[in-house]
Tab-separated table of C-alpha atoms and ligand atoms in Angstrom:
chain	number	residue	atom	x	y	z
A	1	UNK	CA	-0.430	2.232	27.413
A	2	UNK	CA	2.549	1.960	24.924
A	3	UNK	CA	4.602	-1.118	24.411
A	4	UNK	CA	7.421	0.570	25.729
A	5	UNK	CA	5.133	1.157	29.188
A	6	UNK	CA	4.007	-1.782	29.552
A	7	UNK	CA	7.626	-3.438	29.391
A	8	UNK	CA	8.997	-0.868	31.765
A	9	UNK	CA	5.283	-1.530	34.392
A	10	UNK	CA	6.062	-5.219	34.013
A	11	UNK	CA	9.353	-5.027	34.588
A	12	UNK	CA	8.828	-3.031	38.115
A	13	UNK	CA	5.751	-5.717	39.011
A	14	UNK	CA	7.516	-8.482	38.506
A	15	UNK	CA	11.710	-7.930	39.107
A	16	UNK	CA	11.229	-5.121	41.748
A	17	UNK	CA	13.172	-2.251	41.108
A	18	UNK	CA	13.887	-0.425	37.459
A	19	UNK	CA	15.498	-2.082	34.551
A	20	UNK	CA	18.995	-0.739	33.605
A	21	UNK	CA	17.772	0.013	30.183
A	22	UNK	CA	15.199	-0.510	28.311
A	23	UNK	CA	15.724	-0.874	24.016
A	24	UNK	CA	13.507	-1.125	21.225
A	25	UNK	CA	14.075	-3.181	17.478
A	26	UNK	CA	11.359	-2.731	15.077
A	27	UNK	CA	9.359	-5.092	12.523
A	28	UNK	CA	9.841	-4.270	9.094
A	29	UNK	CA	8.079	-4.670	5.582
A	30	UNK	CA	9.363	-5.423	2.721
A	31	UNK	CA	8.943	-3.013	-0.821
A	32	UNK	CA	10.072	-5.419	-2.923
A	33	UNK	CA	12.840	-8.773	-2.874
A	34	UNK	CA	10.797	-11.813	-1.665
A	35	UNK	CA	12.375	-15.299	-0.672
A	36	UNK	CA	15.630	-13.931	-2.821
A	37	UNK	CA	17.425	-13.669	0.806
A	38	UNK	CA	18.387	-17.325	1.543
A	39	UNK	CA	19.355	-17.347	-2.643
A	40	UNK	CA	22.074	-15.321	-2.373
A	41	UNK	CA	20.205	-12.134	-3.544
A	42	UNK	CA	18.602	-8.573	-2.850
A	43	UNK	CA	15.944	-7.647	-1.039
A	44	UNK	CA	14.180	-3.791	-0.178
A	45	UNK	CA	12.789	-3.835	3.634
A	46	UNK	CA	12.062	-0.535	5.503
A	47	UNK	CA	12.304	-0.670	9.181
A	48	UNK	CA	8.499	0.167	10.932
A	49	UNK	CA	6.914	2.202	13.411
A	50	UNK	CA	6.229	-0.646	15.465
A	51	UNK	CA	8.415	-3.114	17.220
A	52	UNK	CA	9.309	-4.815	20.846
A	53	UNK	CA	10.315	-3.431	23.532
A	54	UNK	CA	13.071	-5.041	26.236
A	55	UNK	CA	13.217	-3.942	29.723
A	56	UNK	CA	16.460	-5.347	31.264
A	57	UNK	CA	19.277	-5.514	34.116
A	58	UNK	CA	21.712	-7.866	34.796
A	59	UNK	CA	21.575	-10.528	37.606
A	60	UNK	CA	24.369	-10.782	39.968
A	61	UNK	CA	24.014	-15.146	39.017
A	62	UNK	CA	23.529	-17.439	35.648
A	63	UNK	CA	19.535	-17.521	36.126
A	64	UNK	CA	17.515	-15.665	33.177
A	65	UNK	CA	14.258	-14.515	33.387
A	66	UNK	CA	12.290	-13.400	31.144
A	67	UNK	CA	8.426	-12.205	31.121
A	68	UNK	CA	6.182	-11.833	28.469
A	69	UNK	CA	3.901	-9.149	29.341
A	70	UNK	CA	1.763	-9.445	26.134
A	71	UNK	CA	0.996	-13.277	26.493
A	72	UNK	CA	-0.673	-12.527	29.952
A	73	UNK	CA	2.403	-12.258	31.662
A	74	UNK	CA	4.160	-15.961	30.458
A	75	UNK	CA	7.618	-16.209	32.102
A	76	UNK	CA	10.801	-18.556	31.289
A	77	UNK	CA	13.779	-18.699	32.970
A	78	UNK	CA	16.795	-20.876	32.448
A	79	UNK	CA	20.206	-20.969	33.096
A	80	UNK	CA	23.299	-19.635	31.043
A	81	UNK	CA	25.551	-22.034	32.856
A	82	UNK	CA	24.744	-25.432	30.982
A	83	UNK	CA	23.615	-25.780	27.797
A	84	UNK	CA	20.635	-23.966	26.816
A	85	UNK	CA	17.598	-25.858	25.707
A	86	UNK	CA	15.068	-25.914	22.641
A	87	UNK	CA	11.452	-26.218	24.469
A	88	UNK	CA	9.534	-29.028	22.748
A	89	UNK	CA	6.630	-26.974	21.295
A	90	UNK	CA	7.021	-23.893	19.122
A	91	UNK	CA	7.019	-21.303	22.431
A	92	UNK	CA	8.314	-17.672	22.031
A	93	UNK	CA	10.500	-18.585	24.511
A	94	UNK	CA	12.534	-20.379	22.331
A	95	UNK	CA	13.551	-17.281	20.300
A	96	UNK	CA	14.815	-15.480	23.356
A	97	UNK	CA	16.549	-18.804	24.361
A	98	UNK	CA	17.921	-19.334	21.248
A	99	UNK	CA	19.975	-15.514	20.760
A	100	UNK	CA	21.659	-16.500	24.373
A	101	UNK	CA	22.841	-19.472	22.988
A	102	UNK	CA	23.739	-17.778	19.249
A	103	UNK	CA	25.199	-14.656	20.755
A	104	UNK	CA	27.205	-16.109	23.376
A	105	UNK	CA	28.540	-18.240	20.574
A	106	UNK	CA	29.665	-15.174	17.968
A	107	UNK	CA	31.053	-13.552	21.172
A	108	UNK	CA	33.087	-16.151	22.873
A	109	UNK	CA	31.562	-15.152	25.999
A	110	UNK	CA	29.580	-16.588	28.906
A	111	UNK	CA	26.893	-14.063	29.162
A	112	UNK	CA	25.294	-13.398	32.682
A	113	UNK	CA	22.171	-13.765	33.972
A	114	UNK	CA	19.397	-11.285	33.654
A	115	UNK	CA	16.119	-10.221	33.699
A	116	UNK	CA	13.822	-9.173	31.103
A	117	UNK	CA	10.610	-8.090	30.605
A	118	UNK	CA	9.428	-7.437	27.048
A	119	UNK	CA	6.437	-6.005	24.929
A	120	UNK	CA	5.776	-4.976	21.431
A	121	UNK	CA	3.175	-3.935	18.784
A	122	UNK	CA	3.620	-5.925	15.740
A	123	UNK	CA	0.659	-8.111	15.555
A	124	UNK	CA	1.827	-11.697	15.257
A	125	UNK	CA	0.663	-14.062	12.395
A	126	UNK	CA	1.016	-10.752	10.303
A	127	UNK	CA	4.266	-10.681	8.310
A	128	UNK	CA	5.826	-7.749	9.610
A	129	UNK	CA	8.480	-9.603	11.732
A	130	UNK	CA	7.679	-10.043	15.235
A	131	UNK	CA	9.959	-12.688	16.158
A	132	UNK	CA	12.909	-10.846	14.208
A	133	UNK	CA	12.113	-7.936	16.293
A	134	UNK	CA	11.984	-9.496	19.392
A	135	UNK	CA	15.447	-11.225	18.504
A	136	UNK	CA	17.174	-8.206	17.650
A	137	UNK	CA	15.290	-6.104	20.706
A	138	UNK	CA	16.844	-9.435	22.984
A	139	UNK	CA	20.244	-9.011	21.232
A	140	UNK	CA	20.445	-5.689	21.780
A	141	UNK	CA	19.537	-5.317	25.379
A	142	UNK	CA	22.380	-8.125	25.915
A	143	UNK	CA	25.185	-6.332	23.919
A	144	UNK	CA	24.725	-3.186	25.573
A	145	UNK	CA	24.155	-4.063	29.325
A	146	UNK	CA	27.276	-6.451	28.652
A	147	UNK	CA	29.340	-4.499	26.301
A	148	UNK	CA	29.406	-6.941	24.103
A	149	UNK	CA	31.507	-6.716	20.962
A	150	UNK	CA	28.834	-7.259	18.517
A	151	UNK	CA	27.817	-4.969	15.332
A	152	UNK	CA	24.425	-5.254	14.177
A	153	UNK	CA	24.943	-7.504	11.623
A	154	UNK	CA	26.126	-10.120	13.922
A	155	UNK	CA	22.904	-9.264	16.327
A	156	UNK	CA	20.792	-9.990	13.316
A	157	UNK	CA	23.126	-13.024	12.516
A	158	UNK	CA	22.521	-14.193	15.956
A	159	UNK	CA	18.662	-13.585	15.612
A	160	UNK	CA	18.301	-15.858	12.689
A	161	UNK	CA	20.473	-18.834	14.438
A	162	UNK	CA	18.103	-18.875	16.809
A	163	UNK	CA	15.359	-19.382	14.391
A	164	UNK	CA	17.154	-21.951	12.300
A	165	UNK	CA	17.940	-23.759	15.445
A	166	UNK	CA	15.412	-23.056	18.037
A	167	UNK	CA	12.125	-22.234	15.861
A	168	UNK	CA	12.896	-24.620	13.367
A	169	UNK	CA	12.150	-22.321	10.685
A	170	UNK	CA	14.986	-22.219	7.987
A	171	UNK	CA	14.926	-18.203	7.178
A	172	UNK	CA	17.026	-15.822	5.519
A	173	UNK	CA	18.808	-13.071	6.966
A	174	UNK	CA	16.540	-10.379	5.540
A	175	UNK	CA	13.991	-9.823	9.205
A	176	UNK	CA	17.065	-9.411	11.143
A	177	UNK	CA	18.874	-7.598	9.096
A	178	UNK	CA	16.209	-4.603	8.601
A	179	UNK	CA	15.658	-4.720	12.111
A	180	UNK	CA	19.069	-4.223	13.225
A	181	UNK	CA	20.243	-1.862	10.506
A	182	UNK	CA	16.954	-0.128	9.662
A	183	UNK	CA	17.512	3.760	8.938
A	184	UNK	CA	14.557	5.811	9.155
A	185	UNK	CA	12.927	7.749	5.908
A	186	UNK	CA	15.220	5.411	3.879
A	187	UNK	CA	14.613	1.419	2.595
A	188	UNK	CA	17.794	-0.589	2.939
A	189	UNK	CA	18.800	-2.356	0.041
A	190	UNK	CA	20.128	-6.205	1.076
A	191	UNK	CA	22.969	-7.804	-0.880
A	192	UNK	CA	22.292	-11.361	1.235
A	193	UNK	CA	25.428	-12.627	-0.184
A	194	UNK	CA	28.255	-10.055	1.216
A	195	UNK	CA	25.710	-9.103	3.826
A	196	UNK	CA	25.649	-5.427	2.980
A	197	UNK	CA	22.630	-2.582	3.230
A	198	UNK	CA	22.649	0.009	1.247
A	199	UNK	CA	20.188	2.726	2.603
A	200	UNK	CA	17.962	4.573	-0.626
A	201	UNK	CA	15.922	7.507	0.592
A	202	UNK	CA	12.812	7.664	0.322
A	203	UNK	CA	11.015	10.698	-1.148
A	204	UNK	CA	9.234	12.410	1.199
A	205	UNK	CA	5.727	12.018	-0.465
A	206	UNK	CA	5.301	8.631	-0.761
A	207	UNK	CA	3.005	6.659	1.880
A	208	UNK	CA	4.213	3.631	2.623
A	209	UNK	CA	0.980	1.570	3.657
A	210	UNK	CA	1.354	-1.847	5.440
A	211	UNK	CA	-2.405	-3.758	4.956
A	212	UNK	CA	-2.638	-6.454	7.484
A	213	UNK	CA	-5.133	-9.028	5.610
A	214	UNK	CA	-6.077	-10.517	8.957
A	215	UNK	CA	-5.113	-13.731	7.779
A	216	UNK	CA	-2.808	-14.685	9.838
A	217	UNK	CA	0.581	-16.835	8.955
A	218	UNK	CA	0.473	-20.106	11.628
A	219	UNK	CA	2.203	-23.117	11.348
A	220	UNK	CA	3.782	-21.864	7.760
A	221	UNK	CA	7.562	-22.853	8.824
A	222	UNK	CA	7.204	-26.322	6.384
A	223	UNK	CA	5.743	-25.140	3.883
A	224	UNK	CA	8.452	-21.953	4.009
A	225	UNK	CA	11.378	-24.790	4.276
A	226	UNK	CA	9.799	-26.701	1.207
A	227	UNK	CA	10.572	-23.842	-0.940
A	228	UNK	CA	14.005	-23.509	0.743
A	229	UNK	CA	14.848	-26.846	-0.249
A	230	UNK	CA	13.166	-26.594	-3.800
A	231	UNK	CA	15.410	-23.583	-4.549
A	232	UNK	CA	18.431	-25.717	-3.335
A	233	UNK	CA	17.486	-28.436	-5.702
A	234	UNK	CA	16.631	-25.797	-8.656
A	235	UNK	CA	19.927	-24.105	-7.984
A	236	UNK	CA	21.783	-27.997	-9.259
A	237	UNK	CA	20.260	-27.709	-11.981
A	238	UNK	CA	22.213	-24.304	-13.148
A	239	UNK	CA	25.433	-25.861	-11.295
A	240	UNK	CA	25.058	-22.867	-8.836
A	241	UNK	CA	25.654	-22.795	-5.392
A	242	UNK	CA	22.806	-19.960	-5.039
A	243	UNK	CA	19.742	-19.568	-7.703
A	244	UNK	CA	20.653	-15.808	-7.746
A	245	UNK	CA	24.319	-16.438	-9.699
A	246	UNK	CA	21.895	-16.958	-12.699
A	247	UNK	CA	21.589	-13.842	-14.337
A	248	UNK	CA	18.291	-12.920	-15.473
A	249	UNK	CA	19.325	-12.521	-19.341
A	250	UNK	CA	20.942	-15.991	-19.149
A	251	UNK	CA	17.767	-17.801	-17.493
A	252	UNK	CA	15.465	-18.813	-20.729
A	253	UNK	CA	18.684	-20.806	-22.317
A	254	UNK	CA	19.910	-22.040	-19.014
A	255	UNK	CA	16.646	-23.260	-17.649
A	256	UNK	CA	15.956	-25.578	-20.728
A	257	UNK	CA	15.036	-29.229	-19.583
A	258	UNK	CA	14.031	-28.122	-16.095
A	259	UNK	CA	11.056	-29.767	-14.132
A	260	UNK	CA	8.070	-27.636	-14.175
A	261	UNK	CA	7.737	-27.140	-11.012
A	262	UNK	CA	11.504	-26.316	-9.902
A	263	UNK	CA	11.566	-23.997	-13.468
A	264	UNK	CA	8.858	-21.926	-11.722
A	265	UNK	CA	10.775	-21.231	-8.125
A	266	UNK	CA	13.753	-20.618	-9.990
A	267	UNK	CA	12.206	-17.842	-12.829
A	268	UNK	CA	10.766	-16.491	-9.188
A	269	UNK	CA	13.970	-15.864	-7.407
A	270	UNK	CA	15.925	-14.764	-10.455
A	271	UNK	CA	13.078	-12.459	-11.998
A	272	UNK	CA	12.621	-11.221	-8.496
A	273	UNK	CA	16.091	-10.705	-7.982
A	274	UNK	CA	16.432	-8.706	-11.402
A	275	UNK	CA	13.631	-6.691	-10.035
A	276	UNK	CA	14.223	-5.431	-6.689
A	277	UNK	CA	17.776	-4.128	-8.321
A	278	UNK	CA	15.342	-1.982	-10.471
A	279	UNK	CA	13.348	-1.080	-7.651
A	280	UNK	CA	16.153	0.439	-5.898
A	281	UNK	CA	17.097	2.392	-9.026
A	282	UNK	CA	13.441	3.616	-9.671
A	283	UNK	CA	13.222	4.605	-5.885
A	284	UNK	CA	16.399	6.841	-5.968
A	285	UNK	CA	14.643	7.880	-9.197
A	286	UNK	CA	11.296	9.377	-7.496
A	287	UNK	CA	10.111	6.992	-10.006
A	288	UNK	CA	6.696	5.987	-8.559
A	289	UNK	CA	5.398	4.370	-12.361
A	290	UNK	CA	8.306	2.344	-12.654
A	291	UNK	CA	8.628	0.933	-9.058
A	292	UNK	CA	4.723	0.127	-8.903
A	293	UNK	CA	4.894	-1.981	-12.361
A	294	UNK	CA	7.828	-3.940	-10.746
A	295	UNK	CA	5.487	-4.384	-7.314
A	296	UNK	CA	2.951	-5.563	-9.339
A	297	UNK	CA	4.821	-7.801	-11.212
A	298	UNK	CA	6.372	-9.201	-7.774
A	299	UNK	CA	3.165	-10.087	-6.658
A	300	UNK	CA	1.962	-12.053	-9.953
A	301	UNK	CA	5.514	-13.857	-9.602
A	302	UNK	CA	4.777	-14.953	-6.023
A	303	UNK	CA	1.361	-16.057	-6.907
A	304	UNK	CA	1.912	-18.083	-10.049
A	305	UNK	CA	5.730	-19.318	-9.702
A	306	UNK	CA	6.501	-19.209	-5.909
A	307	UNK	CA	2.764	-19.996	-4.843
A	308	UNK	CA	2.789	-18.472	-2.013
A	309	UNK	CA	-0.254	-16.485	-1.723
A	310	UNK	CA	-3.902	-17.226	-1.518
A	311	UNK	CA	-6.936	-16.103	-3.209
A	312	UNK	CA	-8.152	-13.232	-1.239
A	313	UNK	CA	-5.096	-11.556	-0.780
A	314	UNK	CA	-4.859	-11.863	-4.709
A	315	UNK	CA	-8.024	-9.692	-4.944
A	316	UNK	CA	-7.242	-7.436	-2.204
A	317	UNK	CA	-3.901	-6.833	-4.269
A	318	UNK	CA	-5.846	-6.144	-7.306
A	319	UNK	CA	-8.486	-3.835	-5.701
A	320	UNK	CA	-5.308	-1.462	-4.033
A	321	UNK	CA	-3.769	-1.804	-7.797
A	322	UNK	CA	-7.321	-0.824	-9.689
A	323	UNK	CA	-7.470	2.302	-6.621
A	324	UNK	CA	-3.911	3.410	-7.054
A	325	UNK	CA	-3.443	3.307	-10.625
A	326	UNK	CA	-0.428	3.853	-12.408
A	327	UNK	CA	1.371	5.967	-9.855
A	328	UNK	CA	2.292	3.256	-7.164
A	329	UNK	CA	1.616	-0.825	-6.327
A	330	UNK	CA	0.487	-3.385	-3.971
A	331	UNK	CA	1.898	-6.825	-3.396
A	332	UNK	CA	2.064	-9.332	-0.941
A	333	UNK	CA	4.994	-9.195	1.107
A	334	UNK	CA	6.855	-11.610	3.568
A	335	UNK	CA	6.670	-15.418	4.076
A	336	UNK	CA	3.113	-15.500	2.254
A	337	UNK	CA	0.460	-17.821	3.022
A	338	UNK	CA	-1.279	-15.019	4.642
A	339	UNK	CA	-0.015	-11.696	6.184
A	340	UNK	CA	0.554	-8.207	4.474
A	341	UNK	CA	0.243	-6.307	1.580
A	342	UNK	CA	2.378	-3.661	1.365
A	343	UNK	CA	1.246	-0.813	-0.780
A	344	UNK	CA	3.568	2.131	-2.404
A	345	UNK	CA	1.150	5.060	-3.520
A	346	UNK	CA	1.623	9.099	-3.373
A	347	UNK	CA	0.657	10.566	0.851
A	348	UNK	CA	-2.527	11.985	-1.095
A	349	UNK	CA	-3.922	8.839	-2.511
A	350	UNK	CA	-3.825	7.004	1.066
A	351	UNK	CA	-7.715	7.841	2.264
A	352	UNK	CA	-9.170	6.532	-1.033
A	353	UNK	CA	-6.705	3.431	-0.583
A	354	UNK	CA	-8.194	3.008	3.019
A	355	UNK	CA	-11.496	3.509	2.046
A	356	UNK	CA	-12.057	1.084	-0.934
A	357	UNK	CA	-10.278	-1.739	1.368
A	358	UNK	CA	-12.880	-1.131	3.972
A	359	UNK	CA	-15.282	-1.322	1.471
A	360	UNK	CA	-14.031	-4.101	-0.543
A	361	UNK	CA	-12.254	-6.543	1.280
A	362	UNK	CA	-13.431	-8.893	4.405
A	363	UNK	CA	-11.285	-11.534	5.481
A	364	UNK	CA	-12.257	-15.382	5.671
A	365	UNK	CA	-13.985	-14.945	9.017
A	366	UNK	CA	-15.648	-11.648	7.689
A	367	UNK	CA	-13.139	-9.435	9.581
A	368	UNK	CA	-11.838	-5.763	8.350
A	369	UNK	CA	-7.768	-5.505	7.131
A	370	UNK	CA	-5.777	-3.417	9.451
A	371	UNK	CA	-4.566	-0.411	7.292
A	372	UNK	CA	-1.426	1.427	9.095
A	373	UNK	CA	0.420	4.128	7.194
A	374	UNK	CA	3.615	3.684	8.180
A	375	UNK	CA	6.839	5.761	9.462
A	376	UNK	CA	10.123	4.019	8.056
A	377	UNK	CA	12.053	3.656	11.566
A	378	UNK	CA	15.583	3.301	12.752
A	379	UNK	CA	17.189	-0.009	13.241
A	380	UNK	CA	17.596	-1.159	17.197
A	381	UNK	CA	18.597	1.494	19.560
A	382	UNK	CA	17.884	2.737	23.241
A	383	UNK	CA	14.171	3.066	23.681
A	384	UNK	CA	14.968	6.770	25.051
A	385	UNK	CA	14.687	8.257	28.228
A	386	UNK	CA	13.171	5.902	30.487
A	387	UNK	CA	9.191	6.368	31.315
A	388	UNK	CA	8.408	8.115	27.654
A	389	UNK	CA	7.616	6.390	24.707
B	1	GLA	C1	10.380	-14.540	5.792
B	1	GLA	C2	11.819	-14.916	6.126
B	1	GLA	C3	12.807	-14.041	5.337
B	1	GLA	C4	12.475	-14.045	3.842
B	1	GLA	C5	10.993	-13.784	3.624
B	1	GLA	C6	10.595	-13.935	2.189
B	1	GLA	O1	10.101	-13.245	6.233
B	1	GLA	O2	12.061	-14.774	7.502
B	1	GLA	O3	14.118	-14.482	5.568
B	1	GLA	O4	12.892	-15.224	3.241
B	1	GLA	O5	10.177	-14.630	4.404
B	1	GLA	O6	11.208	-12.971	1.410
C-alpha cells in the first residue's frame, strides 16, 4: 500500500467519512551547500520521490486531531483555542503542533479545528527530511482547506518555527524550503539570506542516487546547535553578522589569529559557500567533472573542518568516488552524524554504483545501505485525485 493509501485508509478508520483533501510535500537531498543555510548562504537541494502524505477536513469546533498511521496508529489532539503546547519529550507530535502555532501566527488567523491523518516514505533517522516534509505536508493541508494567505515560503518559514521552537533543534531554512518550492527535473539553488530559489535543470542523464548508510541520525539536535553557535562565535571574529559575508578570496588574510577550532567551521561555511555557487554554474554547464570535484571536496570539508561525519560513511564516500571516477561524486549530505550520501554519476554508471556498495559497505550492525535512484519531485501540492497514488 502507498503512503498516500494508507493516509487516505486511516483517515476513513479512524474520522469516519473521506478527508476533504488529501496533499503531499516531499523530503529532499541536498547536491551540494551544507550547514551554509543558517550562515547566510547557498545551498543546492532537489525535491524527492518520497515524502508525507496528509489526509484532512475541517472540524466544525477548535479540537485537532491528528493520527499517525506509520507509528502504529499514535494520535494527538489539542485545541487551537488556548495556547498550544510543546510536549515534554521529543514526540512527532510536536512538529504538527508547532506549524498550528507558527502558521496561525504569520497569518493572523485563528485556524479551526481539524482532522488529520498522515503517512509518508522517507525513512526517519536518514537525512532526507522527514520532519520538513511532514511540516510542509501539515502546512499545506491547512492553507488550502482554510484559504489561507500563505506562499510557500512562509509554509516553509512556518515549518522551521516549529522546529526551532517545538523540536528544539535550531535549523536553517534549507528542508523547508526544498520541500515547499521543490520543482521537479530541476535542483533549486537557495540564497538563505533574501530567501530566494533559483531552479537549475538538471540534464536529463544524470542519476541522482540517494545512499541511505543505515546509520541513522538520533538525538543529533546538540551537537547540530553546537556548530550553530560555533559559527555565530566564528562569524565575531570577521565582524560579520553571517560567516558567509566573508568572501572566499578574502578568508586566508581575514582569518589570521583565529582559534583553531572556530578557523576550521568558518573555512567550512565559506569554502562551502564558494562552492555550491560553482556547483550551480557547472550543473547549468552539463559539467559532470567539474561538479563531482566540488562534491568531493564538500565531503573532505565536512569531515575535516565541520566534523560532521563518521568513519564509515568516509569509506563508503570513497568507495562510490573510486566506482564513479572522474565523471560524477559522492558526499555526505544533511545534518551528518549519520544519514545519506548523495551520489551525482551518469544514468549508465548507476548498477555498478549499486553493486560495489552492496559489496563493499555494511553498516555498524552489519546491515546493507538503502540505494534509491531518485526522481527530482515538485514542491507541496494536491496529492491528486483521491484513491490513486
Ligand atoms: C539540516 C538542517 C538544515 C541544514 C542542514 C545542513 O538538514 O535542517 O537547515 O542546516 O542540516 O546543511
Amino acid at each position: 500500500m502507498t503512503a498516500h493509501e494508507r493516509a487516505l485508509r486511516g483517515f476513513n478508520k479512524h474520522f469516519s467519512g473521506d478527508p476533504t483533501l488529501v496533499v503531499r510535500a516531499p523530503g529532499r537531498v541536498n547536491l551540494i551547500g551544507e550547514f551554509t543555510d543558517y550562515n547566510g548562504g547557498h545551498c543546492l537541494p532537489v525535491a524527492i520521490d518520497r515524502g508525507t502524505w496528509v489526509a484532512a477536513r475541517a472540524r466544525d469546533d477548535d479540537r485537532v486531531q491528528v493520527l499517525a498511521v506509520d507509528l502504529d496508529d499514535a494520535r494527538d489532539s489539542f485545541s487551537t483555542a488556548i495556547p498550544i503546547d510543546r510536549l515534554p519529550v521529543l514526540h512527532w507530535a510536536n512538529y504538527v503542533r508547532g506549524v498550528f502555532a507558527a502558521l496561525g501566527r504569520q497569518v493572523h488567523r485563528h485556524l479551526p479545528g481539524v482532522d488529520l491523518a498522515i503517512s509518508g516514505d522517507v525513512p526517519r533517522g536518514a537525512g532526507l527530511s522527514s520532519s520538513a516534509s511532514l511540516e510542509v505536508a501539515v502546512g499545506e493541508a491547512l492553507r488550502r482547506l482554510f484559504d489561507l494567505d500563505a506562499t510557500p515560503l512562509q509554509l516553509a518559514l512556518a515549518g522551521q518555527q516549529a522546529e526551532h521552537d517545538y523540536a528544539g533543534c535550531q535549523c536553517g531554512i534549507m528542508d523547508q524550503m526544498a520541500s515547499a518550492l521543490g520543482k521537479a527535473n530541476h535542483a533549486l539553488l537557495l540564497n538563505c539570506t533574501s530567501l530566494t530559489a533559483t531552479p537549475v535543470p538538471l540534464p536529463a542523464d544524470w542519476a541522482i542516487v540517494v545512499i541511505d548508510t543505515r546509520i541513522t541520525r538520533g538525538l543529533v539536535e546538540s551537537a547540530y546547535n553546537e556548530r550553530r553557535r560555533q559559527c555565530v562565535e566564528a562569524a565575531a571574529h570577521f565582524n560579520v553578522n553571517l560567516l558567509c559575508e566573508v568572501v572566499e578570496a578574502d578568508f586566508a588574510t581575514r582569518s589570521v589569529g583565529m582559534a583553531p577550532l572556530a578557523l576550521r567551521r568558518a573555512r567550512h561555511v565559506v569554502g562551502e559557500d564558494a562552492r555550491t555557487l560553482q556547483a550551480a554554474h557547472a550543473i547549468g554547464n552539463g559539467d559532470l567533472v567539474s561538479l563531482g570535484h566540488l562534491m568531493r571536496a564538500s565531503h573532505r570539508s565536512m569531515r575535516d573542518d565541520f566534523e560532521v561525519s563518521l568513519p564509515p560513511i568516509d569509506a563508503l564516500v570513497e568507495l562510490s568516488n573510486g566506482v564513479i571516477g572522474d565523471t560524477g561524486g559522492a558526499r555526505l549530505t544533511g545534518g551528518g552524524f549519520g544519514g545519506s550520501v548523495v551520489a551525482v554519476l551518469p544514468k549508465d554508471g548507476v548498477p555498478d554504483l549499486a553493486c560495489a556498495i552492496k559489496l563493499g559497505y555494511r553498516n555498524p550492525s552489519g546491515e546493507l545501505a538503502h540505494v534509491h535512484l531518485c526522481s527530482v519531485a515538485a514542491g507541496a501540492n494536491l496529492a491528486g485525485a483521491l484513491g490513486t497514488g
